[in-house]
XYZ file of C-alpha atoms in Angstrom:
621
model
C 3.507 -39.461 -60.783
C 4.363 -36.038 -60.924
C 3.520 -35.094 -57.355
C 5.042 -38.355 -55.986
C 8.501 -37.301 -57.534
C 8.233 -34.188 -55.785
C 7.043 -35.575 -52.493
C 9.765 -37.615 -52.315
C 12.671 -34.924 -53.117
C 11.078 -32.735 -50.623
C 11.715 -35.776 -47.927
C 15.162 -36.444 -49.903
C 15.680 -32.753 -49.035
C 14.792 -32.958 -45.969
C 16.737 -35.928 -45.005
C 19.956 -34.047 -46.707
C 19.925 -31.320 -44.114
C 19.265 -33.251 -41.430
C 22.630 -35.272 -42.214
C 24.708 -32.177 -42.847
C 23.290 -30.379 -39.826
C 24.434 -33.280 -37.720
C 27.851 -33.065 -39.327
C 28.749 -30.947 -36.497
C 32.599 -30.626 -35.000
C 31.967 -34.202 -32.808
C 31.151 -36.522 -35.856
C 33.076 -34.722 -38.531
C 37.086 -34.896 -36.493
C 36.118 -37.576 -33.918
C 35.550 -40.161 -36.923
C 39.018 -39.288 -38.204
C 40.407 -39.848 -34.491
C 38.275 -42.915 -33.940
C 39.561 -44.423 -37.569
C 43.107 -43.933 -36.589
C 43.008 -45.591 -33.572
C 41.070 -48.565 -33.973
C 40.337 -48.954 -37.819
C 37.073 -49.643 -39.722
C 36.043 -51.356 -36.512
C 36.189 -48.225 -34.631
C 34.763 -46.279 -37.244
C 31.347 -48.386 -37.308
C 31.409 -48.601 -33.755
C 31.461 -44.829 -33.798
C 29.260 -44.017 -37.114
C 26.992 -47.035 -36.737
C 25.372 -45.878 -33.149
C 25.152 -42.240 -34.777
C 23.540 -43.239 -37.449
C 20.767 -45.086 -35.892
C 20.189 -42.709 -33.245
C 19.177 -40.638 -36.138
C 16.795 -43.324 -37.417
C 15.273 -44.201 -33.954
C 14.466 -40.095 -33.631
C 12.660 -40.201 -36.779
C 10.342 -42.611 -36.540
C 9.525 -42.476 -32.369
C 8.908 -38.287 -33.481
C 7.304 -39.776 -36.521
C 4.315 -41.671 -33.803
C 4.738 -38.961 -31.874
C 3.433 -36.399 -34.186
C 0.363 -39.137 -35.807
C -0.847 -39.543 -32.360
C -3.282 -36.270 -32.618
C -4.506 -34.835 -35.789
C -3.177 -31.666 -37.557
C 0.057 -30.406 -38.632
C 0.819 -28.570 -35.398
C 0.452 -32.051 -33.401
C 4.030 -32.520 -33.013
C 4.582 -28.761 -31.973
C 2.246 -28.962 -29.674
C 3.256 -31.459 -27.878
C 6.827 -30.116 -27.907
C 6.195 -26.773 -26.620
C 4.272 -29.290 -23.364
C 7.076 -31.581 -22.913
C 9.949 -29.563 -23.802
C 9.257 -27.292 -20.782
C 11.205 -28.900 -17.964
C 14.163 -29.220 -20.375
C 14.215 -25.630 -21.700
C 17.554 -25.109 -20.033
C 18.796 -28.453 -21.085
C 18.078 -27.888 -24.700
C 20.031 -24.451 -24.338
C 22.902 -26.131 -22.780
C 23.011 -28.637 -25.307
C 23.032 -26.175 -28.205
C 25.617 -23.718 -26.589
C 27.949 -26.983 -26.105
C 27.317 -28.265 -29.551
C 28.125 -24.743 -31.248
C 31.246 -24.417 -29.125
C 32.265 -27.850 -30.028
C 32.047 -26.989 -33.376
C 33.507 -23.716 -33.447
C 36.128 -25.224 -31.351
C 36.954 -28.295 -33.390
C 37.596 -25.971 -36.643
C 39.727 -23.896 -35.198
C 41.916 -26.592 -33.769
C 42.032 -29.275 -35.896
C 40.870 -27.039 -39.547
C 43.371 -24.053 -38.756
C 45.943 -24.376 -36.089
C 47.439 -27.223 -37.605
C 48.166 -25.063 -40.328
C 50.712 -23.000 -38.413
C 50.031 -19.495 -40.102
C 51.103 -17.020 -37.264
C 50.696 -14.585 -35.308
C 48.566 -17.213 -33.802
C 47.092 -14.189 -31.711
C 45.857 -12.200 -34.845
C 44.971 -15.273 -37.005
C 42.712 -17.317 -34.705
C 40.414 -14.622 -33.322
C 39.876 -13.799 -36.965
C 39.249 -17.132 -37.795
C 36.622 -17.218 -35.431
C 34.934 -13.687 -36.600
C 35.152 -15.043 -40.288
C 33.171 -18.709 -38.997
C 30.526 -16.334 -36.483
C 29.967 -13.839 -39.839
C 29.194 -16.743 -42.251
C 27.022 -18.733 -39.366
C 25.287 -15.525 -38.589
C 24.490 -14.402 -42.374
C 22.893 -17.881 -44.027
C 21.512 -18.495 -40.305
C 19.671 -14.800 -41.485
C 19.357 -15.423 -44.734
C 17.413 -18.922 -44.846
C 15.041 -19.782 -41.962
C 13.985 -23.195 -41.547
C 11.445 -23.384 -44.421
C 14.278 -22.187 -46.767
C 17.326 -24.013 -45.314
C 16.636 -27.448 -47.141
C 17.520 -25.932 -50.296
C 20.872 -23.950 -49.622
C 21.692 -27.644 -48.171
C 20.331 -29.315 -50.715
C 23.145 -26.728 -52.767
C 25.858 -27.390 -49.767
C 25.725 -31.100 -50.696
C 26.318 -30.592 -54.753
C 29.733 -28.899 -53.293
C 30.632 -31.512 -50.744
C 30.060 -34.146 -53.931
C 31.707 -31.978 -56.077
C 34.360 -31.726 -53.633
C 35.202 -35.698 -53.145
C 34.597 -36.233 -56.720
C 38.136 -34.152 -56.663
C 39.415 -35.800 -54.411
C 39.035 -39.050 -55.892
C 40.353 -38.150 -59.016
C 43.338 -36.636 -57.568
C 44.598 -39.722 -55.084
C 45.944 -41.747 -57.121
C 48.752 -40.820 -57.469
C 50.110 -41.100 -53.637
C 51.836 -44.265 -53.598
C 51.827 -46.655 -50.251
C 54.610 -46.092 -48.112
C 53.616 -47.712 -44.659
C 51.321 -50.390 -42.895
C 49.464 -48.358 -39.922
C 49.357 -50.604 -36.714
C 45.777 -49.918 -34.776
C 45.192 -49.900 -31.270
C 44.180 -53.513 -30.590
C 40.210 -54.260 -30.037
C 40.149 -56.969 -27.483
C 41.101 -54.250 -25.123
C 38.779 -52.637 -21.902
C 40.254 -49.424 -23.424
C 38.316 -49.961 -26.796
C 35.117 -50.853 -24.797
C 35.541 -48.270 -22.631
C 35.012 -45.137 -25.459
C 32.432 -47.865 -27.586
C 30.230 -48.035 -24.676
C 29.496 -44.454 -23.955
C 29.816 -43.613 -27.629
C 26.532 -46.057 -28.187
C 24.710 -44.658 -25.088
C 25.605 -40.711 -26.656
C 24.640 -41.113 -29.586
C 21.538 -43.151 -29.653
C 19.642 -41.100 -27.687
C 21.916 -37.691 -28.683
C 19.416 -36.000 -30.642
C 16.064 -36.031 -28.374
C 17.895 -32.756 -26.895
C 19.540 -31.225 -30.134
C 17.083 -28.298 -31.182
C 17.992 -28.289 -34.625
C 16.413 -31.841 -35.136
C 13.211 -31.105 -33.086
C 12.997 -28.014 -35.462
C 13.144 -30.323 -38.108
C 10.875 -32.999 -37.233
C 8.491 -30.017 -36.398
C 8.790 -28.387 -39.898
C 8.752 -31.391 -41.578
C 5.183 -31.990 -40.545
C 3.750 -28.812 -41.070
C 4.754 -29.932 -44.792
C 3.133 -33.079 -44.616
C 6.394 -34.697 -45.374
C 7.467 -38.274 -43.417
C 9.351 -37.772 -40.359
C 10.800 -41.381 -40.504
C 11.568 -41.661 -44.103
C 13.371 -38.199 -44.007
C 15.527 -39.222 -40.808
C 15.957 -42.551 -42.277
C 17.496 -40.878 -45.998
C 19.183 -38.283 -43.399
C 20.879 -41.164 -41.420
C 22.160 -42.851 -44.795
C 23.803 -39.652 -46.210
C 25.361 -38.804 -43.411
C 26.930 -42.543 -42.679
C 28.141 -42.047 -46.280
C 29.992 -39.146 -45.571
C 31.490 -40.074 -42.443
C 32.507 -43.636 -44.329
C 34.409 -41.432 -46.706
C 36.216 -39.326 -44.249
C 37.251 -41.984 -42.502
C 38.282 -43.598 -45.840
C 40.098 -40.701 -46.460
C 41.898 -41.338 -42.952
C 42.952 -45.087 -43.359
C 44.481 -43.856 -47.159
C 46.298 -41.201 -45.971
C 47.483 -43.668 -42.536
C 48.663 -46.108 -45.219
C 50.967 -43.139 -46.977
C 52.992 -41.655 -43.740
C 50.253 -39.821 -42.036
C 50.557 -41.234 -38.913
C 53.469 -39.038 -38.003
C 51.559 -36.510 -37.458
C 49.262 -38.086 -34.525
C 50.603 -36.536 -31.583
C 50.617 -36.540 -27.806
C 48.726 -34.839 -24.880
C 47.478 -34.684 -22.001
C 47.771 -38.043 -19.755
C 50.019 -39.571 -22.739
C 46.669 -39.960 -25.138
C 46.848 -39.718 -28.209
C 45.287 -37.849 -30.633
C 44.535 -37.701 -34.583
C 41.848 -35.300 -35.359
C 43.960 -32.978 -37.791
C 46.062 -35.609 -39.367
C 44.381 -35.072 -43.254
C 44.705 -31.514 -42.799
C 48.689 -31.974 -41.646
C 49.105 -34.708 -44.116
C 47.565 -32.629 -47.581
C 48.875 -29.249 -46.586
C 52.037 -30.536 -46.701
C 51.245 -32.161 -49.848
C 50.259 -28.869 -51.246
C 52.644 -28.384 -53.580
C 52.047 -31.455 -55.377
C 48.038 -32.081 -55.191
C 47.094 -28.222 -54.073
C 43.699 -29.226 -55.695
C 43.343 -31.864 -53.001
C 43.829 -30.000 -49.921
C 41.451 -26.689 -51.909
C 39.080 -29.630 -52.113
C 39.068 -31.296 -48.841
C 39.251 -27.865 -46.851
C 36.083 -26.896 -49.145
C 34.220 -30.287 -47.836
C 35.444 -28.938 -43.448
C 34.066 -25.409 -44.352
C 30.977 -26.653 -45.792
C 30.246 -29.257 -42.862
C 31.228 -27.071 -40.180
C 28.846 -24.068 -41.959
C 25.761 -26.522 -42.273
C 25.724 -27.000 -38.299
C 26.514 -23.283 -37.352
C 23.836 -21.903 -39.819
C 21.437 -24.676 -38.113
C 22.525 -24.114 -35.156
C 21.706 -20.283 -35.258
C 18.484 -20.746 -36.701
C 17.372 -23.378 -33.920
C 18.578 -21.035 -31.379
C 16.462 -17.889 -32.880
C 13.544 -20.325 -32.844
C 14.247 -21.293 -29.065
C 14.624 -18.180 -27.838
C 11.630 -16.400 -29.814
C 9.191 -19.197 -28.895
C 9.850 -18.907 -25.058
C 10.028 -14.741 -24.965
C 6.589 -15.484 -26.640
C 5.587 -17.927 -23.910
C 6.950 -15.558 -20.607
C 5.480 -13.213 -19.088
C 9.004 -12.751 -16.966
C 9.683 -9.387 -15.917
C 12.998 -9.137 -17.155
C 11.644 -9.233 -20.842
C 9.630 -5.472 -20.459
C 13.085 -4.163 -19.338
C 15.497 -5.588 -22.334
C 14.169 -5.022 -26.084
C 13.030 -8.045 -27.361
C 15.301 -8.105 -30.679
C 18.287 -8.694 -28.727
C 16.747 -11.098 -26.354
C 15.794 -13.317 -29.373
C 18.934 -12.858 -31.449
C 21.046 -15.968 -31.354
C 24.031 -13.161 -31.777
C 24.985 -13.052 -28.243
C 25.210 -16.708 -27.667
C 26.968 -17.132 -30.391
C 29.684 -14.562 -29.348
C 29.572 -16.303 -25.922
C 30.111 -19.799 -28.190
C 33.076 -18.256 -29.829
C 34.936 -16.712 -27.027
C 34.758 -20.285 -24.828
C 35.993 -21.871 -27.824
C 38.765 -19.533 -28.413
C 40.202 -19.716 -24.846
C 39.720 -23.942 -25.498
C 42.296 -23.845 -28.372
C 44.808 -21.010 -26.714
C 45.225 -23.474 -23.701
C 45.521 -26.539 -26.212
C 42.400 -28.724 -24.962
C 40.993 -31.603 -27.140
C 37.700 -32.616 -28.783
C 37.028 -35.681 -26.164
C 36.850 -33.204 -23.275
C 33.829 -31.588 -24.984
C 32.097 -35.364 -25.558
C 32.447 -36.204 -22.324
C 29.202 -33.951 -21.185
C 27.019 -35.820 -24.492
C 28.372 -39.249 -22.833
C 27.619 -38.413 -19.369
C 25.857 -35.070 -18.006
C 22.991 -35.002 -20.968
C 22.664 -38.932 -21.233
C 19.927 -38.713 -18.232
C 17.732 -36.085 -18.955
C 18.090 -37.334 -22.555
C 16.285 -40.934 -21.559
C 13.943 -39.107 -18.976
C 13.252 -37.139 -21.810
C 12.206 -39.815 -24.458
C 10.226 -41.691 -20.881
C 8.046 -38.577 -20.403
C 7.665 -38.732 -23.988
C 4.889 -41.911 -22.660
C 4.074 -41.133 -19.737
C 0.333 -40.515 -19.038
C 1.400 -38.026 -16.281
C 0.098 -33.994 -16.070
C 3.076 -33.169 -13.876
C 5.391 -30.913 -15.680
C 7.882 -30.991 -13.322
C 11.478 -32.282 -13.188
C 13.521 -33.441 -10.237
C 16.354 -30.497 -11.285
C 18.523 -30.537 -8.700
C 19.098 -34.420 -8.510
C 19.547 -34.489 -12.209
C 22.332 -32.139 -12.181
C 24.108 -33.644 -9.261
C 23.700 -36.778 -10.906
C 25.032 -35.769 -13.906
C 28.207 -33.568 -12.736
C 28.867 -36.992 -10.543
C 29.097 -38.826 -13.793
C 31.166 -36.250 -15.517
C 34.130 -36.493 -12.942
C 33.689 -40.564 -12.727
C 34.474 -40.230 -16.264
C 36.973 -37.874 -16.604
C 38.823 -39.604 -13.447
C 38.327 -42.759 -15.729
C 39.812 -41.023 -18.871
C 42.914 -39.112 -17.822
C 44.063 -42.237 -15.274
C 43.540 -44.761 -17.811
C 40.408 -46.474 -16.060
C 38.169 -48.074 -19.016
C 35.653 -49.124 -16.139
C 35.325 -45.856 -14.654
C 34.347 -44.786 -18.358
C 31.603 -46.814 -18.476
C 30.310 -46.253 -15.062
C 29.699 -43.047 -15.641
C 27.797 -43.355 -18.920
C 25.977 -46.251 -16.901
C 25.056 -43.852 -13.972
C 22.524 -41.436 -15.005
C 20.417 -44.325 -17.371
C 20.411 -46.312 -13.701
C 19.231 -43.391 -12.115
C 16.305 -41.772 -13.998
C 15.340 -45.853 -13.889
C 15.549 -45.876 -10.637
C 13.501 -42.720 -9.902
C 11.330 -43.528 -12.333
C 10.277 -47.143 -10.616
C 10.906 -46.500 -7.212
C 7.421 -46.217 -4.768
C 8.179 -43.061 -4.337
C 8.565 -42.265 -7.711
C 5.162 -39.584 -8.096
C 6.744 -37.637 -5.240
C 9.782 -37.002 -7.772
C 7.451 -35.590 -10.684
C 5.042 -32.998 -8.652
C 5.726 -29.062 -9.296
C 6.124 -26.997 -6.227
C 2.946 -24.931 -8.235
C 1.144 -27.881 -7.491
C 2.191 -28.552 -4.241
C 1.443 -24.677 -3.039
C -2.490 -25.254 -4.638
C -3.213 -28.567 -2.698
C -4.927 -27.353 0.310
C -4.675 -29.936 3.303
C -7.543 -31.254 4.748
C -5.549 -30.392 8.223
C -5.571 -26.554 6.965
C -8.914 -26.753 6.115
C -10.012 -27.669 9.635
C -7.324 -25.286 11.338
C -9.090 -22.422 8.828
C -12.672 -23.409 9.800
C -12.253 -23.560 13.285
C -10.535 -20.105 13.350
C -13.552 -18.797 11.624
C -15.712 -20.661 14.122
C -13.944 -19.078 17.322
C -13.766 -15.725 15.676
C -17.312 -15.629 14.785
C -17.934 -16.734 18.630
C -16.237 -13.906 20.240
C -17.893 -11.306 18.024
C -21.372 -9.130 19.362
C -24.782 -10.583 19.380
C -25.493 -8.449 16.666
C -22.634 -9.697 14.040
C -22.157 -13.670 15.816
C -24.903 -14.574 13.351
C -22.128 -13.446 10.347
C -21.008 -16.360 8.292
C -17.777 -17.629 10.211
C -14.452 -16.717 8.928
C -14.618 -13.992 6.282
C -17.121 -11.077 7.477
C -18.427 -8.326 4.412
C -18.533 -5.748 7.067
C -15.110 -5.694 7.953
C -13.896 -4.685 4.502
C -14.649 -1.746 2.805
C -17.069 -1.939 -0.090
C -14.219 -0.575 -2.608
C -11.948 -3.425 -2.062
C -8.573 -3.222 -0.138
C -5.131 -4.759 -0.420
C -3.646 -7.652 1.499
C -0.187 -8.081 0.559
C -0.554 -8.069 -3.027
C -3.596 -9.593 -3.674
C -6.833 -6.910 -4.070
C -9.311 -8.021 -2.233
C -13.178 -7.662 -2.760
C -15.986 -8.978 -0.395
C -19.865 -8.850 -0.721
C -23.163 -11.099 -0.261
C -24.572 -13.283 -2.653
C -28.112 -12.394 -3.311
C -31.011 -14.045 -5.369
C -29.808 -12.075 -8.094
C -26.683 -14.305 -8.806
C -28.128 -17.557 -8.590
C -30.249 -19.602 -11.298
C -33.438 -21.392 -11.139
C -31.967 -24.130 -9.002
C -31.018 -21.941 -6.483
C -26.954 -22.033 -6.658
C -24.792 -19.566 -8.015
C -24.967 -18.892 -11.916
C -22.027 -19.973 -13.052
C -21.161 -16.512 -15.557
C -21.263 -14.281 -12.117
C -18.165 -15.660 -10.903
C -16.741 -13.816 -14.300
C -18.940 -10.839 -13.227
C -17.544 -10.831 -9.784
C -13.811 -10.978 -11.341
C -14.990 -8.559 -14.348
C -16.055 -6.360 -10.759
C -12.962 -6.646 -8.633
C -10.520 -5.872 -12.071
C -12.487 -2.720 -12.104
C -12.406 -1.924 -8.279
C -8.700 -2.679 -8.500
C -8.040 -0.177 -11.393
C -9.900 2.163 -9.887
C -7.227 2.047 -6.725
C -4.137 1.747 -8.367
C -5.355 4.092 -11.252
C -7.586 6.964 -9.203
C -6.972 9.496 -12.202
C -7.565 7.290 -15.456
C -9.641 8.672 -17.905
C -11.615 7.066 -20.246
C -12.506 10.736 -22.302
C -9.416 11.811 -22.661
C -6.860 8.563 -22.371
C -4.630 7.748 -24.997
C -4.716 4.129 -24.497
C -7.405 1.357 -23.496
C -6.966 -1.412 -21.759
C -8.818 -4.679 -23.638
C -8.872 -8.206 -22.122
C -6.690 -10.312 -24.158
C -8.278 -14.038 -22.631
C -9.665 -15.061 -19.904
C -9.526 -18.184 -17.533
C -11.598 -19.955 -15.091
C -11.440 -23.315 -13.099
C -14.571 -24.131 -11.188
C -14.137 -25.670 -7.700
C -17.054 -25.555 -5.806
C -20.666 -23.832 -5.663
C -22.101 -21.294 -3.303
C -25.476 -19.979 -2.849
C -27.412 -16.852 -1.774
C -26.774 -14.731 1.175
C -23.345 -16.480 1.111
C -20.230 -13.983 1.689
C -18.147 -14.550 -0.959
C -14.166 -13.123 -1.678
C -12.754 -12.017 -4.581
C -9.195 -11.913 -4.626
C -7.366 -10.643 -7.891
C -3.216 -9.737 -8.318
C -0.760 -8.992 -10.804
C 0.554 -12.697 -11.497
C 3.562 -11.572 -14.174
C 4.160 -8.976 -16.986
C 6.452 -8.260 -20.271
C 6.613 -5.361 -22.411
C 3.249 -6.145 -24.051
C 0.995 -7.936 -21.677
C 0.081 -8.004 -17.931
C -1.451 -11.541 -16.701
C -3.816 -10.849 -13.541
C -4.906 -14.157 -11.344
C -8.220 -14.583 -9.459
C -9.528 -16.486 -6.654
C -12.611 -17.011 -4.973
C -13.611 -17.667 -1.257
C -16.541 -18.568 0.571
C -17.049 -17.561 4.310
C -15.699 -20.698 5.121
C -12.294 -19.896 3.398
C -13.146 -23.137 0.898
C -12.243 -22.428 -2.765
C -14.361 -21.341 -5.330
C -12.716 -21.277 -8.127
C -9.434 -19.582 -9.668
C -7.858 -18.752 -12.677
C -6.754 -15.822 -14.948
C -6.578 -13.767 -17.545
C -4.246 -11.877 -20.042
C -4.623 -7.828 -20.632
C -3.039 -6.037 -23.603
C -2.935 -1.849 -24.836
C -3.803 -0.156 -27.739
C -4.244 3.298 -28.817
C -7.580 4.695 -28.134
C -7.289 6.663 -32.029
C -6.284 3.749 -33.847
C -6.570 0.564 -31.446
C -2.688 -0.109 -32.387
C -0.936 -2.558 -29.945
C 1.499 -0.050 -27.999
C 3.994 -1.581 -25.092
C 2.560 -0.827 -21.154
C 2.146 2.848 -21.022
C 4.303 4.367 -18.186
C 1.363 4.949 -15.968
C 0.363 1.362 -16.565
C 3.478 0.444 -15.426
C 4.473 2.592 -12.887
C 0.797 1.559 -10.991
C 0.900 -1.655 -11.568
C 4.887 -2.462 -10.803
C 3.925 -1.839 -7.056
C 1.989 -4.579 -7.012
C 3.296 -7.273 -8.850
């Protein structure tokens, strides 16, 4: 009994900070503008789809992650699928932290008037980026659940105030709603579904989650389920909140923009501040309940974007990450400073929240679906079509934004509609394969065209040689390379004879001397690059951190055979070398690679590439 009660807080947990870290700037100030527009019918047509997106994550990630056994199941197959989208998912966090940031400044503070707005607002913003930046350090996601789990006793502590405290506002007007048999209602409802029900397949925050919440053996689905419920309950309040204070003169303070809309986001803020005097309580209590929300999704945000960010550095063997230390190409700190200063520029020129949702509406909406179709498809292509997707996408962010600012409801819907008719149309077109194949892929398939052209090179050359060398196997010849290997380009290249020695009883090739001929050619290739290493007096040694092999096709004795070995990619730790192997026909052996790392050679400590490493190697690479 007693492990049941605690299974089932962990999931309540769980489910708690999945609601408040979806409480971001979008749900939290749209709901308010969405209730004073069209009512409790626009409010469920807003919360409802937001909700249950929420629910449908949970339990698809929920099969997802009981498809293979273990806790790392789900993270697995996350770190496979999640690779054509790593730019998406950054581009989706960036624009959900600006949002945020954004939507408290301008709808939290501004309205409060407290000038110079030039001093006030940038400090503002540092004030938000400290407290985002400390509990994002100060609870990881193991830890998080809990200083939500105390975020929440505030936020109830908060409208517990607040309830106490309203009574004594009496009604003073009847708020007239925007009426709902209108192409302008249908035309926010209808991207607002297609947003939000498939929203969080690229927020970060709920993969982490999802992930986490396995490794713990909790359930996915019942968590995301209790997470959907809390956080319907709070928006149902805050919008509550909005029809009370409508009914009590608050709707002089929704205001014009741009294109004559109209816009309520900061009406409770306007309406109790300048009730201060009378309920100060109130307005202590409500701005308590912004601060907390808006700190629950930065926090999340930050520690999502640390987990990102470490997780691919891991991953890359890019260049770029021996040159810049890896502490500050981890740290979410400079993307949130990037975060802060877009938002800041956003309020000084007075834009709105909607011109923020029109990219979760629109741009994301199709790699979001192609996202959850990849999710089932059988397919070993990890590949993308990026370039279509993007055009796709900007095309359906200017359809809607023509549709928005010249009052065009269907334009509004076209371009949610566009990208879900497009990633179904490339994904059932003939075609379709074609759209899915990595150029990696591509470059590897050798055509059977090539293959002739190749052979019958070899064939001609081996013609026009002497007497004494026409009897060579065709195309690659061990005499004309020199036994210690050579460069072409910047593969080092290694060619010899097969002898009886290499081959088993059956006659082929044993199948561990390719690894001895790669083992070979690694050394031949040090040896050139590195003429003066070593090994009695070198303060480092070079260890093999894994190896690689894919086995194409078999050769035999007295066969010429071509090792080929080059410095694929390299960080600050590691160096990843790739192989292949010819015949004398120019028909692939095999190929693959392997991983090298450095330690000290007096206490076999992991050290970063030495300098001569480096400075040998870089040549090549």
């Amino acid at each position: 009994m007693k492990e049941t009660l605690s299974r089932w807080f962990n999931t309540f947990l769980w489910g708690n900070t999945v609601a408040l870290s979806w409480m971001w700037g979008l749900g939290l100030f749209f709901s308010v503008q969405f209730t004073a527009q069209y009512g409790l019918v626009g409010f469920a047509s807003f919360a409802v789809p937001n909700a249950l997106g929420l629910v449908l994550f949970g339990f698809v990630t929920h099969h997802i992650a009981r498809r293979n056994p273990g806790s790392e199941s789900l993270a697995k197959f996350f770190t496979n699928w999640s690779r054509p989208f790593r730019l998406v998912f950054f581009l989706y966090q960036i624009l959900a932290i600006t949002l945020t940031l954004f939507a408290f400044i301008r709808y939290a503070w501004q309205p409060l008037h407290m000038g110079p707005e030039l001093l006030y607002l940038p400090l503002t913003l540092l004030v938000a980026l400290a407290a985002a930046i400390l509990f994002g350090e100060e609870f990881n996601i193991k830890r998080v659940k809990f200083s939500h789990g105390v975020f929440l006793l505030m936020i109830g502590a908060c409208i517990a105030t607040m309830m106490l405290q309203l009574n004594d506002y009496a009604v003073t007007t009847v708020h007239e709603f925007a009426p709902l048999n209108d192409w302008k209602f249908f035309g926010y409802v209808v991207p607002i579904c297609i947003g939000f029900l498939i929203g969080p397949w690229l927020d970060l925050q709920q993969w982490q989650r999802a992930i986490q919440m396995h490794r713990e053996r909790v359930s996915i689905a019942a968590s995301f389920l209790i997470g959907a419920v809390v956080f319907f309950l709070l928006l149902l309040f805050h919008s509550t909140m909005t029809l009370w204070a409508l009914n009590r003169g608050a709707g002089e303070f929704i205001r014009q923009g741009i294109a004559e809309r109209t816009y309520a986001q900061e009406v409770l803020v306007r309406f109790l501040y300048n009730h201060i005097g009378e309920h100060p309580y109130v307005f202590g209590a409500y701005a308590i309940f912004l601060c907390v929300c808006i700190l629950t999704t930065l926090d999340s945000g930050y520690i999502a974007i640390r987990w990102f960010l470490q997780s691919h550095v891991r991953a890359s063997n890019h260049p770029i990450f021996s040159l810049i230390p890896e502490r500050l190409v981890t740290s979410p700190i400079p993307t949130y400073l990037l975060c802060g200063v877009i938002a800041l520029v956003a309020v000084f020129v007075r834009l709105e929240l909607e011109y923020f949702m029109i990219f979760y509406a629109t741009f994301f909406v199709g790699y979001a679906l192609l996202g959850i179709t990849r999710a089932f498809m059988n397919s070993p292509a990890n590949a993308i079509p990026q370039i279509k997707m993007f055009c796709i996408g900007s095309l359906a962010v200017v359809i809607f934004a023509f549709g928005y600012f010249l009052y065009y409801p269907a334009f509004q819907i076209i371009g949610s509609l566009l990208p879900l008719g497009y990633v179904i149309w490339i994904l059932i077109k003939p075609s379709s394969a074609e759209e899915f194949v990595s150029d990696t892929e591509q470059l590897e398939a050798t055509s059977p065209r090539a293959i002739s052209a190749l052979e019958t090179a070899g064939s001609a050359t081996a013609a026009s040689l002497p007497a004494s060398t026409a009897a060579a196997p065709s195309g690659i010849t061990a005499w004309m390379h020199p036994p210690e290997g050579h460069f072409e380009d910047k593969w080092f290249v290694y060619t010899f004879v097969a002898t009886y020695a290499d081959t088993n009883s059956v006659g082929n090739v044993y199948f561990g001397m390719y690894a001895m001929w790669v083992g070979k050619t690694r050394e031949l290739f040090f040896n050139k690059v590195m003429p003066k290493f070593n090994l009695k007096d070198t303060p480092f040694y070079i260890l093999t951190r894994s190896f690689e092999h894919k086995f194409v096709h078999e050769t035999r004795e007295f066969e010429t055979v071509t090792v080929k070995i080059r410095i694929a990619n390299y960080n600050r730790k590691f160096v990843t070398l790739e192989h292949e192997i010819y015949d004398s026909h120019i028909k692939l052996l095999g190929k693959g690679k392997q991983s090298l790392l450095f330690v000290s050679s007096s206490d076999y400590r992991m050290l970063d590439i030495p300098p001569e490493v480096y400075s040998a190697f870089v040549m090549h690479a």
